CSV table of N, CA and C and ligand atoms in Angstrom, one decimal:
chain,number,residue,atom,x,y,z
O,928,MET,N,113.6,95.3,126.8
O,928,MET,CA,113.5,93.9,126.6
O,928,MET,C,114.8,93.4,125.9
O,929,LYS,N,115.5,92.5,126.5
O,929,LYS,CA,116.8,92.0,125.9
O,929,LYS,C,116.5,90.8,125.0
O,930,VAL,N,116.7,91.1,123.7
O,930,VAL,CA,116.5,90.0,122.7
O,930,VAL,C,117.9,89.5,122.2
O,931,ALA,N,118.1,88.3,122.3
O,931,ALA,CA,119.4,87.8,121.7
O,931,ALA,C,119.2,86.8,120.6
O,932,ILE,N,120.1,86.9,119.6
O,932,ILE,CA,120.0,86.0,118.4
O,932,ILE,C,121.1,85.0,118.5
O,933,TYR,N,120.7,83.7,118.3
O,933,TYR,CA,121.7,82.6,118.3
O,933,TYR,C,121.6,82.0,116.9
O,934,PRO,N,122.5,82.5,116.0
O,934,PRO,CA,122.5,82.0,114.6
O,934,PRO,C,123.3,80.8,114.4
O,935,GLY,N,122.9,80.1,113.3
O,935,GLY,CA,123.7,78.9,112.9
O,935,GLY,C,123.0,78.1,111.8
O,936,SER,N,123.7,77.0,111.5
O,936,SER,CA,123.2,76.1,110.4
O,936,SER,C,122.3,75.1,111.0
O,937,PHE,N,122.7,74.6,112.2
O,937,PHE,CA,121.8,73.6,113.0
O,937,PHE,C,121.4,72.4,112.1
O,938,ASP,N,122.5,71.8,111.5
O,938,ASP,CA,122.2,70.7,110.5
O,938,ASP,C,122.8,69.4,111.0
O,939,PRO,N,122.2,68.8,112.0
O,939,PRO,CA,121.1,69.1,112.7
O,939,PRO,C,121.5,69.7,114.1
O,940,ILE,N,120.5,70.2,114.9
O,940,ILE,CA,120.8,70.7,116.2
O,940,ILE,C,121.3,69.5,117.1
O,941,THR,N,122.4,69.8,117.9
O,941,THR,CA,123.0,68.8,118.8
O,941,THR,C,122.7,69.2,120.2
O,942,LYS,N,123.1,68.3,121.1
O,942,LYS,CA,123.0,68.6,122.6
O,942,LYS,C,123.9,69.8,123.0
O,943,GLY,N,125.0,70.0,122.2
O,943,GLY,CA,125.9,71.1,122.4
O,943,GLY,C,125.2,72.4,122.2
O,944,HIS,N,124.4,72.5,121.0
O,944,HIS,CA,123.6,73.7,120.7
O,944,HIS,C,122.5,73.9,121.8
O,945,LEU,N,121.9,72.8,122.2
O,945,LEU,CA,120.8,72.9,123.2
O,945,LEU,C,121.4,73.4,124.5
O,946,ASP,N,122.5,73.0,124.9
O,946,ASP,CA,123.2,73.5,126.1
O,946,ASP,C,123.3,75.0,126.0
O,947,VAL,N,123.8,75.5,124.9
O,947,VAL,CA,124.0,77.0,124.7
O,947,VAL,C,122.7,77.6,124.8
O,948,ILE,N,121.6,77.1,124.2
O,948,ILE,CA,120.3,77.7,124.2
O,948,ILE,C,119.8,77.8,125.5
O,949,LYS,N,119.8,76.7,126.3
O,949,LYS,CA,119.2,76.7,127.6
O,949,LYS,C,119.9,77.6,128.5
O,950,ARG,N,121.2,77.7,128.5
O,950,ARG,CA,121.9,78.6,129.4
O,950,ARG,C,121.8,80.1,129.0
O,951,THR,N,121.8,80.3,127.7
O,951,THR,CA,121.5,81.7,127.3
O,951,THR,C,120.1,82.2,127.5
O,952,ALA,N,119.2,81.3,127.4
O,952,ALA,CA,117.7,81.7,127.7
O,952,ALA,C,117.6,82.2,129.0
O,953,LYS,N,118.4,81.8,130.0
O,953,LYS,CA,118.3,82.3,131.4
O,953,LYS,C,118.8,83.7,131.5
O,954,LEU,N,119.6,84.2,130.5
O,954,LEU,CA,120.3,85.5,130.6
O,954,LEU,C,119.6,86.6,129.9
O,955,CYS,N,118.6,86.2,129.1
O,955,CYS,CA,117.9,87.3,128.3
O,955,CYS,C,116.4,87.1,128.4
O,956,ASP,N,115.7,88.1,127.9
O,956,ASP,CA,114.2,88.1,127.9
O,956,ASP,C,113.7,87.1,126.8
O,957,GLU,N,114.3,87.2,125.7
O,957,GLU,CA,113.9,86.4,124.6
O,957,GLU,C,115.2,86.0,123.7
O,958,LEU,N,115.1,84.7,123.4
O,958,LEU,CA,116.3,84.2,122.6
O,958,LEU,C,115.7,83.6,121.2
O,959,ILE,N,116.2,84.2,120.1
O,959,ILE,CA,115.8,83.7,118.8
O,959,ILE,C,116.9,82.9,118.2
O,960,VAL,N,116.5,81.6,118.1
O,960,VAL,CA,117.4,80.7,117.4
O,960,VAL,C,117.2,80.9,115.9
O,961,ALA,N,118.2,81.5,115.2
O,961,ALA,CA,118.0,81.9,113.8
O,961,ALA,C,118.7,80.9,112.9
O,962,VAL,N,118.0,80.1,112.1
O,962,VAL,CA,118.6,79.1,111.2
O,962,VAL,C,118.8,79.8,109.8
O,963,VAL,N,120.1,79.7,109.4
O,963,VAL,CA,120.5,80.3,108.2
O,963,VAL,C,120.0,79.5,106.9
O,964,TYR,N,119.4,80.2,106.0
O,964,TYR,CA,119.1,79.6,104.7
O,964,TYR,C,120.2,80.0,103.7
O,965,ASN,N,121.0,79.1,103.3
O,965,ASN,CA,122.1,79.4,102.4
O,965,ASN,C,122.0,78.5,101.2
O,966,PRO,N,121.4,79.0,100.1
O,966,PRO,CA,121.1,78.0,98.9
O,966,PRO,C,122.4,77.5,98.3
O,967,ASN,N,123.6,78.1,98.6
O,967,ASN,CA,124.9,77.7,98.1
O,967,ASN,C,125.6,76.6,98.9
O,968,LYS,N,125.0,76.3,100.2
O,968,LYS,CA,125.6,75.4,101.0
O,968,LYS,C,124.7,74.2,101.1
O,969,LYS,N,125.4,73.0,100.8
O,969,LYS,CA,124.7,71.7,100.9
O,969,LYS,C,124.4,71.3,102.3
O,970,SER,N,123.2,71.0,102.6
O,970,SER,CA,122.9,70.6,104.0
O,970,SER,C,122.2,69.2,103.9
O,971,MET,N,122.3,68.4,105.0
O,971,MET,CA,121.6,67.2,105.1
O,971,MET,C,120.1,67.4,105.2
O,972,PHE,N,119.8,68.4,106.1
O,972,PHE,CA,118.4,68.6,106.3
O,972,PHE,C,118.0,70.0,105.7
O,973,ASP,N,116.8,70.1,105.1
O,973,ASP,CA,116.4,71.4,104.5
O,973,ASP,C,115.9,72.3,105.6
O,974,LEU,N,115.7,73.5,105.3
O,974,LEU,CA,115.4,74.5,106.3
O,974,LEU,C,114.3,74.2,107.2
O,975,GLU,N,113.2,73.7,106.6
O,975,GLU,CA,112.0,73.3,107.4
O,975,GLU,C,112.3,72.2,108.4
O,976,GLU,N,113.1,71.2,107.9
O,976,GLU,CA,113.4,70.1,108.8
O,976,GLU,C,114.3,70.5,110.0
O,977,ARG,N,115.3,71.4,109.6
O,977,ARG,CA,116.2,72.0,110.7
O,977,ARG,C,115.4,72.7,111.7
O,978,MET,N,114.4,73.5,111.3
O,978,MET,CA,113.6,74.3,112.2
O,978,MET,C,112.7,73.5,113.0
O,979,ASP,N,112.2,72.4,112.4
O,979,ASP,CA,111.3,71.5,113.1
O,979,ASP,C,112.0,70.8,114.3
O,980,MET,N,113.2,70.3,114.0
O,980,MET,CA,114.0,69.6,115.0
O,980,MET,C,114.4,70.6,116.2
O,981,ILE,N,114.6,71.9,115.8
O,981,ILE,CA,114.9,72.8,116.9
O,981,ILE,C,113.6,73.1,117.8
O,982,LYS,N,112.5,73.3,117.0
O,982,LYS,CA,111.2,73.5,117.8
O,982,LYS,C,110.9,72.4,118.7
O,983,ASN,N,111.1,71.2,118.3
O,983,ASN,CA,110.9,70.0,119.1
O,983,ASN,C,111.8,70.0,120.3
O,984,SER,N,113.0,70.4,120.1
O,984,SER,CA,114.0,70.4,121.2
O,984,SER,C,113.8,71.5,122.3
O,985,ILE,N,113.1,72.5,121.9
O,985,ILE,CA,113.0,73.7,122.8
O,985,ILE,C,111.5,73.9,123.3
O,986,GLU,N,110.7,72.9,123.1
O,986,GLU,CA,109.3,73.0,123.5
O,986,GLU,C,109.0,73.5,124.9
O,987,ASP,N,109.9,73.1,125.9
O,987,ASP,CA,109.7,73.5,127.2
O,987,ASP,C,110.3,74.9,127.6
O,988,LEU,N,110.9,75.5,126.6
O,988,LEU,CA,111.5,76.8,127.0
O,988,LEU,C,110.7,78.0,126.5
O,989,ASP,N,110.0,78.7,127.4
O,989,ASP,CA,109.0,79.7,127.1
O,989,ASP,C,109.5,80.9,126.3
O,990,ASN,N,110.8,81.3,126.6
O,990,ASN,CA,111.3,82.5,125.9
O,990,ASN,C,112.2,82.3,124.8
O,991,VAL,N,112.1,81.1,124.2
O,991,VAL,CA,113.0,80.7,123.0
O,991,VAL,C,112.1,80.6,121.8
O,992,LYS,N,112.4,81.2,120.7
O,992,LYS,CA,111.7,81.1,119.5
O,992,LYS,C,112.7,80.6,118.3
O,993,VAL,N,112.1,80.0,117.3
O,993,VAL,CA,112.9,79.6,116.2
O,993,VAL,C,112.5,80.4,115.0
O,994,ASP,N,113.5,80.9,114.2
O,994,ASP,CA,113.2,81.7,113.0
O,994,ASP,C,114.3,81.3,112.0
O,995,SER,N,114.2,81.9,110.8
O,995,SER,CA,115.2,81.7,109.8
O,995,SER,C,115.6,83.0,109.2
O,996,PHE,N,116.7,83.0,108.6
O,996,PHE,CA,117.1,84.2,107.9
O,996,PHE,C,117.9,83.9,106.6
O,997,VAL,N,117.9,84.8,105.7
O,997,VAL,CA,118.8,84.6,104.5
O,997,VAL,C,119.5,85.9,104.3
O,998,GLY,N,120.7,85.8,103.8
O,998,GLY,CA,121.5,87.0,103.7
O,998,GLY,C,122.4,87.3,104.8
O,999,LEU,N,122.6,88.6,105.0
O,999,LEU,CA,123.5,89.0,106.1
O,999,LEU,C,122.9,88.9,107.5
O,1000,LEU,N,123.7,88.3,108.4
O,1000,LEU,CA,123.2,88.2,109.7
O,1000,LEU,C,123.0,89.6,110.4
O,1001,THR,N,123.9,90.5,110.1
O,1001,THR,CA,123.7,91.8,110.7
O,1001,THR,C,122.4,92.5,110.3
O,1002,ASP,N,122.0,92.2,109.1
O,1002,ASP,CA,120.7,92.8,108.6
O,1002,ASP,C,119.5,92.2,109.4
O,1003,TYR,N,119.7,90.9,109.6
O,1003,TYR,CA,118.6,90.2,110.3
O,1003,TYR,C,118.5,90.7,111.8
O,1004,VAL,N,119.7,90.8,112.4
O,1004,VAL,CA,119.8,91.3,113.8
O,1004,VAL,C,119.1,92.7,113.9
O,1005,MET,N,119.4,93.5,113.0
O,1005,MET,CA,118.9,94.9,113.1
O,1005,MET,C,117.3,94.9,112.9
O,1006,GLU,N,116.9,94.0,111.9
O,1006,GLU,CA,115.5,93.8,111.6
O,1006,GLU,C,114.7,93.4,112.9
O,1007,LYS,N,115.4,92.6,113.7
O,1007,LYS,CA,114.8,92.2,115.0
O,1007,LYS,C,114.9,93.2,116.1
O,1008,GLU,N,115.5,94.3,115.7
O,1008,GLU,CA,115.6,95.5,116.7
O,1008,GLU,C,116.4,95.1,117.9
O,1009,THR,N,117.5,94.4,117.7
O,1009,THR,CA,118.4,94.1,118.8
O,1009,THR,C,119.8,94.3,118.4
O,1010,ASN,N,120.8,94.0,119.3
O,1010,ASN,CA,122.2,94.1,118.8
O,1010,ASN,C,123.0,93.0,119.4
O,1011,ILE,N,122.3,91.9,119.9
O,1011,ILE,CA,123.1,90.8,120.6
O,1011,ILE,C,123.0,89.6,119.8
O,1012,ILE,N,124.3,89.2,119.4
O,1012,ILE,CA,124.5,87.9,118.8
O,1012,ILE,C,125.1,86.9,119.8
O,1013,VAL,N,124.7,85.7,119.9
O,1013,VAL,CA,125.3,84.8,120.8
O,1013,VAL,C,125.9,83.6,120.0
O,1014,LYS,N,127.1,83.3,120.3
O,1014,LYS,CA,127.7,82.1,119.6
O,1014,LYS,C,128.3,81.2,120.7
O,1015,GLY,N,128.3,79.9,120.4
O,1015,GLY,CA,128.9,78.9,121.3
O,1015,GLY,C,130.4,78.8,121.0
O,1016,LEU,N,131.2,78.6,122.0
O,1016,LEU,CA,132.6,78.4,121.8
O,1016,LEU,C,132.9,77.0,122.4
O,1017,ARG,N,133.3,76.1,121.6
O,1017,ARG,CA,133.6,74.7,122.1
O,1017,ARG,C,135.1,74.7,122.6
O,1018,ALA,N,136.0,75.1,121.7
O,1018,ALA,CA,137.4,74.9,122.1
O,1018,ALA,C,138.1,76.1,121.5
O,1019,VAL,N,139.4,76.1,121.7
O,1019,VAL,CA,140.3,77.2,121.2
O,1019,VAL,C,140.2,77.2,119.7
O,1020,THR,N,140.0,76.0,119.1
O,1020,THR,CA,140.0,75.9,117.7
O,1020,THR,C,138.8,76.7,117.0
O,1021,ASP,N,137.8,76.9,117.8
O,1021,ASP,CA,136.6,77.7,117.3
O,1021,ASP,C,136.9,79.2,117.3
O,1022,PHE,N,137.9,79.6,118.2
O,1022,PHE,CA,138.0,81.0,118.5
O,1022,PHE,C,138.4,81.8,117.3
O,1023,GLU,N,139.3,81.4,116.5
O,1023,GLU,CA,139.8,82.3,115.4
O,1023,GLU,C,138.8,82.6,114.5
O,1024,TYR,N,138.1,81.5,114.0
O,1024,TYR,CA,137.0,81.7,113.0
O,1024,TYR,C,135.9,82.6,113.7
O,1025,GLU,N,135.5,82.3,114.9
O,1025,GLU,CA,134.4,83.1,115.6
O,1025,GLU,C,134.9,84.6,115.8
O,1026,PHE,N,136.1,84.7,116.1
O,1026,PHE,CA,136.6,86.1,116.4
O,1026,PHE,C,136.6,86.9,115.1
O,1027,ARG,N,137.0,86.3,114.0
O,1027,ARG,CA,137.0,87.0,112.7
O,1027,ARG,C,135.6,87.3,112.3
O,1028,MET,N,134.6,86.4,112.5
O,1028,MET,CA,133.2,86.7,112.2
O,1028,MET,C,132.6,87.8,113.0
O,1029,ALA,N,133.0,87.7,114.3
O,1029,ALA,CA,132.5,88.8,115.2
O,1029,ALA,C,133.0,90.2,114.8
O,1030,LEU,N,134.3,90.2,114.5
O,1030,LEU,CA,134.9,91.5,114.0
O,1030,LEU,C,134.3,92.0,112.7
O,1031,MET,N,134.1,91.1,111.8
O,1031,MET,CA,133.4,91.5,110.5
O,1031,MET,C,132.0,92.0,110.8
O,1032,ASN,N,131.3,91.3,111.6
O,1032,ASN,CA,129.9,91.8,111.9
O,1032,ASN,C,129.9,93.1,112.6
O,1033,LYS,N,130.9,93.4,113.5
O,1033,LYS,CA,131.0,94.6,114.1
O,1033,LYS,C,131.4,95.8,113.1
O,1034,GLU,N,132.3,95.4,112.1
O,1034,GLU,CA,132.6,96.3,111.1
O,1034,GLU,C,131.4,96.7,110.3
O,1035,ILE,N,130.6,95.7,110.0
O,1035,ILE,CA,129.4,96.0,109.2
O,1035,ILE,C,128.4,96.9,110.0
O,1036,CYS,N,128.3,96.6,111.3
O,1036,CYS,CA,127.4,97.3,112.1
O,1036,CYS,C,128.0,97.5,113.5
O,1037,LYS,N,128.4,98.7,113.8
O,1037,LYS,CA,129.1,99.1,115.0
O,1037,LYS,C,128.4,98.7,116.3
O,1038,ASP,N,127.1,98.7,116.2
O,1038,ASP,CA,126.2,98.5,117.4
O,1038,ASP,C,126.2,97.1,117.9
O,1039,ILE,N,126.5,96.2,116.9
O,1039,ILE,CA,126.3,94.8,117.3
O,1039,ILE,C,127.4,94.3,118.1
O,1040,GLU,N,127.0,93.5,119.2
O,1040,GLU,CA,127.9,92.9,120.1
O,1040,GLU,C,127.7,91.4,119.9
O,1041,THR,N,128.8,90.6,119.9
O,1041,THR,CA,128.8,89.2,119.9
O,1041,THR,C,129.2,88.7,121.2
O,1042,LEU,N,128.4,87.9,121.8
O,1042,LEU,CA,128.7,87.3,123.2
O,1042,LEU,C,129.0,85.8,123.0
O,1043,PHE,N,130.1,85.3,123.6
O,1043,PHE,CA,130.4,83.9,123.4
O,1043,PHE,C,130.0,83.1,124.7
O,1044,MET,N,129.3,82.0,124.5
O,1044,MET,CA,128.9,81.2,125.6
O,1044,MET,C,129.8,80.0,125.5
O,1045,MET,N,130.6,79.7,126.6
O,1045,MET,CA,131.4,78.5,126.6
O,1045,MET,C,130.5,77.3,126.6
O,1046,THR,N,130.7,76.4,125.7
O,1046,THR,CA,130.0,75.1,125.8
O,1046,THR,C,130.4,74.3,127.0
O,1047,SER,N,129.5,73.6,127.7
O,1047,SER,CA,129.8,72.8,128.8
O,1047,SER,C,130.8,71.7,128.3
O,1048,PRO,N,131.8,71.3,129.2
O,1048,PRO,CA,132.8,70.4,128.8
O,1048,PRO,C,132.3,69.1,128.2
O,1049,GLU,N,131.2,68.6,128.7
O,1049,GLU,CA,130.7,67.3,128.2
O,1049,GLU,C,130.3,67.4,126.7
O,1050,TYR,N,130.0,68.6,126.2
O,1050,TYR,CA,129.6,68.8,124.9
O,1050,TYR,C,130.6,69.4,124.0
O,1051,SER,N,131.8,69.7,124.6
O,1051,SER,CA,132.8,70.5,123.9
O,1051,SER,C,133.4,69.9,122.6
O,1052,PHE,N,133.2,68.6,122.4
O,1052,PHE,CA,133.8,68.0,121.2
O,1052,PHE,C,132.7,67.7,120.1
O,1053,ILE,N,131.4,68.0,120.4
O,1053,ILE,CA,130.4,67.7,119.5
O,1053,ILE,C,130.2,68.7,118.4
O,1054,SER,N,130.1,68.3,117.1
O,1054,SER,CA,129.6,69.2,116.1
O,1054,SER,C,128.7,68.5,115.2
O,1055,SER,N,127.8,69.2,114.5
O,1055,SER,CA,126.8,68.6,113.7
O,1055,SER,C,127.5,67.8,112.6
O,1056,SER,N,128.6,68.3,112.0
O,1056,SER,CA,129.2,67.5,111.0
O,1056,SER,C,129.8,66.3,111.4
O,1057,MET,N,130.4,66.3,112.6
O,1057,MET,CA,131.0,65.1,113.2
O,1057,MET,C,129.9,64.0,113.5
O,1058,VAL,N,128.7,64.5,114.0
O,1058,VAL,CA,127.6,63.6,114.3
O,1058,VAL,C,127.1,63.0,113.1
O,1059,LYS,N,127.0,63.8,112.0
O,1059,LYS,CA,126.5,63.2,110.7
O,1059,LYS,C,127.5,62.2,110.2
O,1060,GLU,N,128.8,62.5,110.2
O,1060,GLU,CA,129.8,61.6,109.7
O,1060,GLU,C,129.8,60.3,110.4
O,1061,VAL,N,129.8,60.4,111.7
O,1061,VAL,CA,129.8,59.1,112.6
O,1061,VAL,C,128.5,58.3,112.3
O,1062,ALA,N,127.4,59.0,112.2
O,1062,ALA,CA,126.2,58.3,112.0
O,1062,ALA,C,126.1,57.6,110.6
O,1063,MET,N,126.6,58.3,109.6
O,1063,MET,CA,126.6,57.8,108.3
O,1063,MET,C,127.6,56.6,108.1
O,1064,LEU,N,128.6,56.5,109.0
O,1064,LEU,CA,129.5,55.4,109.0
O,1064,LEU,C,129.1,54.3,110.0
O,1065,GLY,N,127.9,54.4,110.5
O,1065,GLY,CA,127.3,53.4,111.3
O,1065,GLY,C,127.7,53.5,112.9
O,1066,GLY,N,128.3,54.6,113.3
O,1066,GLY,CA,128.6,54.7,114.7
O,1066,GLY,C,127.5,55.2,115.5
O,1067,GLN,N,127.6,55.0,116.9
O,1067,GLN,CA,126.5,55.4,117.8
O,1067,GLN,C,126.5,57.0,118.0
O,1068,VAL,N,125.4,57.6,117.7
O,1068,VAL,CA,125.4,59.1,117.9
O,1068,VAL,C,124.2,59.5,118.8
O,1069,ASP,N,123.5,58.5,119.4
O,1069,ASP,CA,122.3,58.8,120.1
O,1069,ASP,C,122.6,59.6,121.3
O,1070,ILE,N,123.8,59.6,121.9
O,1070,ILE,CA,124.0,60.4,123.0
O,1070,ILE,C,124.3,61.9,122.7
O,1071,PHE,N,124.5,62.2,121.5
O,1071,PHE,CA,124.9,63.6,121.1
O,1071,PHE,C,123.7,64.5,120.7
O,1072,VAL,N,122.6,63.8,120.4
O,1072,VAL,CA,121.3,64.5,119.9
O,1072,VAL,C,120.2,64.0,120.7
O,1073,THR,N,119.0,64.8,120.6
O,1073,THR,CA,117.8,64.3,121.3
O,1073,THR,C,117.3,63.1,120.5
O,1074,ASP,N,116.4,62.4,121.2
O,1074,ASP,CA,115.7,61.2,120.6
O,1074,ASP,C,115.1,61.5,119.2
O,1075,TYR,N,114.4,62.7,119.2
O,1075,TYR,CA,113.7,63.1,118.0
O,1075,TYR,C,114.7,63.3,116.9
O,1076,VAL,N,115.7,64.0,117.1
O,1076,VAL,CA,116.7,64.3,116.1
O,1076,VAL,C,117.4,63.0,115.7
O,1077,TYR,N,117.6,62.1,116.6
O,1077,TYR,CA,118.2,60.8,116.3
O,1077,TYR,C,117.4,60.0,115.3
O,1078,GLU,N,116.1,60.0,115.5
O,1078,GLU,CA,115.2,59.3,114.6
O,1078,GLU,C,115.2,60.0,113.2
O,1079,LYS,N,115.3,61.3,113.2
O,1079,LYS,CA,115.3,62.0,111.9
O,1079,LYS,C,116.6,61.7,111.1
O,1080,LEU,N,117.7,61.7,112.0
O,1080,LEU,CA,119.0,61.4,111.4
O,1080,LEU,C,119.1,60.0,110.8
O,1081,ILE,N,118.6,59.0,111.6
O,1081,ILE,CA,118.7,57.6,111.0
O,1081,ILE,C,117.8,57.5,109.8
O,1082,GLY,N,116.6,58.2,109.9
O,1082,GLY,CA,115.6,58.1,108.7
O,1082,GLY,C,116.3,58.7,107.5
O,1083,LYS,N,117.0,59.8,107.6
O,1083,LYS,CA,117.7,60.4,106.5
O,1083,LYS,C,118.7,59.5,105.9
O,1084,ILE,N,119.6,58.9,106.8
O,1084,ILE,CA,120.7,58.1,106.4
O,1084,ILE,C,120.1,56.8,105.7
O,1085,GLU,N,119.0,56.3,106.2
O,1085,GLU,CA,118.3,55.1,105.5
O,1085,GLU,C,117.9,55.5,104.1
O,1086,LYS,N,117.5,56.8,103.9
O,1086,LYS,CA,117.1,57.2,102.6
O,1086,LYS,C,118.2,57.6,101.7
O,1087,GLY,N,119.4,57.5,102.2
O,1087,GLY,CA,120.6,57.7,101.4
O,1087,GLY,C,121.5,58.9,101.8
O,1088,GLY,N,121.3,59.4,103.0
O,1088,GLY,CA,122.1,60.5,103.5
O,1088,GLY,C,122.0,61.8,102.8
O,1089,LEU,N,123.1,62.4,102.5
O,1089,LEU,CA,123.2,63.7,102.0
O,1089,LEU,C,122.6,63.9,100.7
F,1898,PNS,O1,126.5,77.1,112.5
F,1898,PNS,P1,127.4,77.8,111.6
F,1898,PNS,O2,127.4,77.1,110.2
F,1898,PNS,O3,128.8,77.9,112.2
F,1898,PNS,O4,126.8,79.2,111.4
F,1898,PNS,C1,127.4,80.2,110.6
F,1898,PNS,C2,126.6,81.5,110.5
F,1898,PNS,C3,125.2,81.1,110.0
F,1898,PNS,C4,126.4,82.2,111.8
F,1898,PNS,C5,127.3,82.4,109.4
F,1898,PNS,O5,127.6,81.6,108.4
F,1898,PNS,C6,126.5,83.6,109.1
F,1898,PNS,O6,126.4,84.5,109.9
F,1898,PNS,N1,125.9,83.6,107.9
F,1898,PNS,C7,125.1,84.6,107.3
F,1898,PNS,C8,125.8,85.4,106.2
F,1898,PNS,C9,126.7,86.5,106.9
F,1898,PNS,O7,126.3,87.4,107.5
F,1898,PNS,N2,128.0,86.3,106.6
F,1898,PNS,C10,129.0,87.2,107.1
F,1898,PNS,C11,129.5,86.7,108.5
F,1898,PNS,S1,130.9,87.5,109.0
């Protein structure tokens, strides 16, 4: 059984993430969307909120699960008894950072392979941080996230944002 791990902050999940999830889910038996819990990193949504928004977005995908992890990604991947990490690549600018991370993870655990899924062109400029910034400044972001996430985003901003 091929289990792949798609790790990230997902603060919040965007249609770009969803595109990677849907396309990757067709290539493996099970895809685990693994939300990082990093107490040192400030996020707009807490872990439960981020996981809830992902669960809502993947309801119709039978082989996709949501989970969370704390600490090293490589430890989590091994705990799940797999060796496949999937990352989305939006543009050349993502590459250097992702390449360094993939090499570091490989250094920590030789067995681990990082596979890169090219984001579809229509989503290639979307990032969670840009969506949050535009939303906080009053711009339209409803086309970048699902309706459910949009409601949560607006709710959060009305309560004072970050
Ligand atoms: O969505 P993001 O913020 O780009 O995701 C980054 C993530 C969660 C994949 C990365 O920060 C990570 O793997 N964190 C876990 C800690 C770890 O293993 N760090 C070493 C990576 S080289």
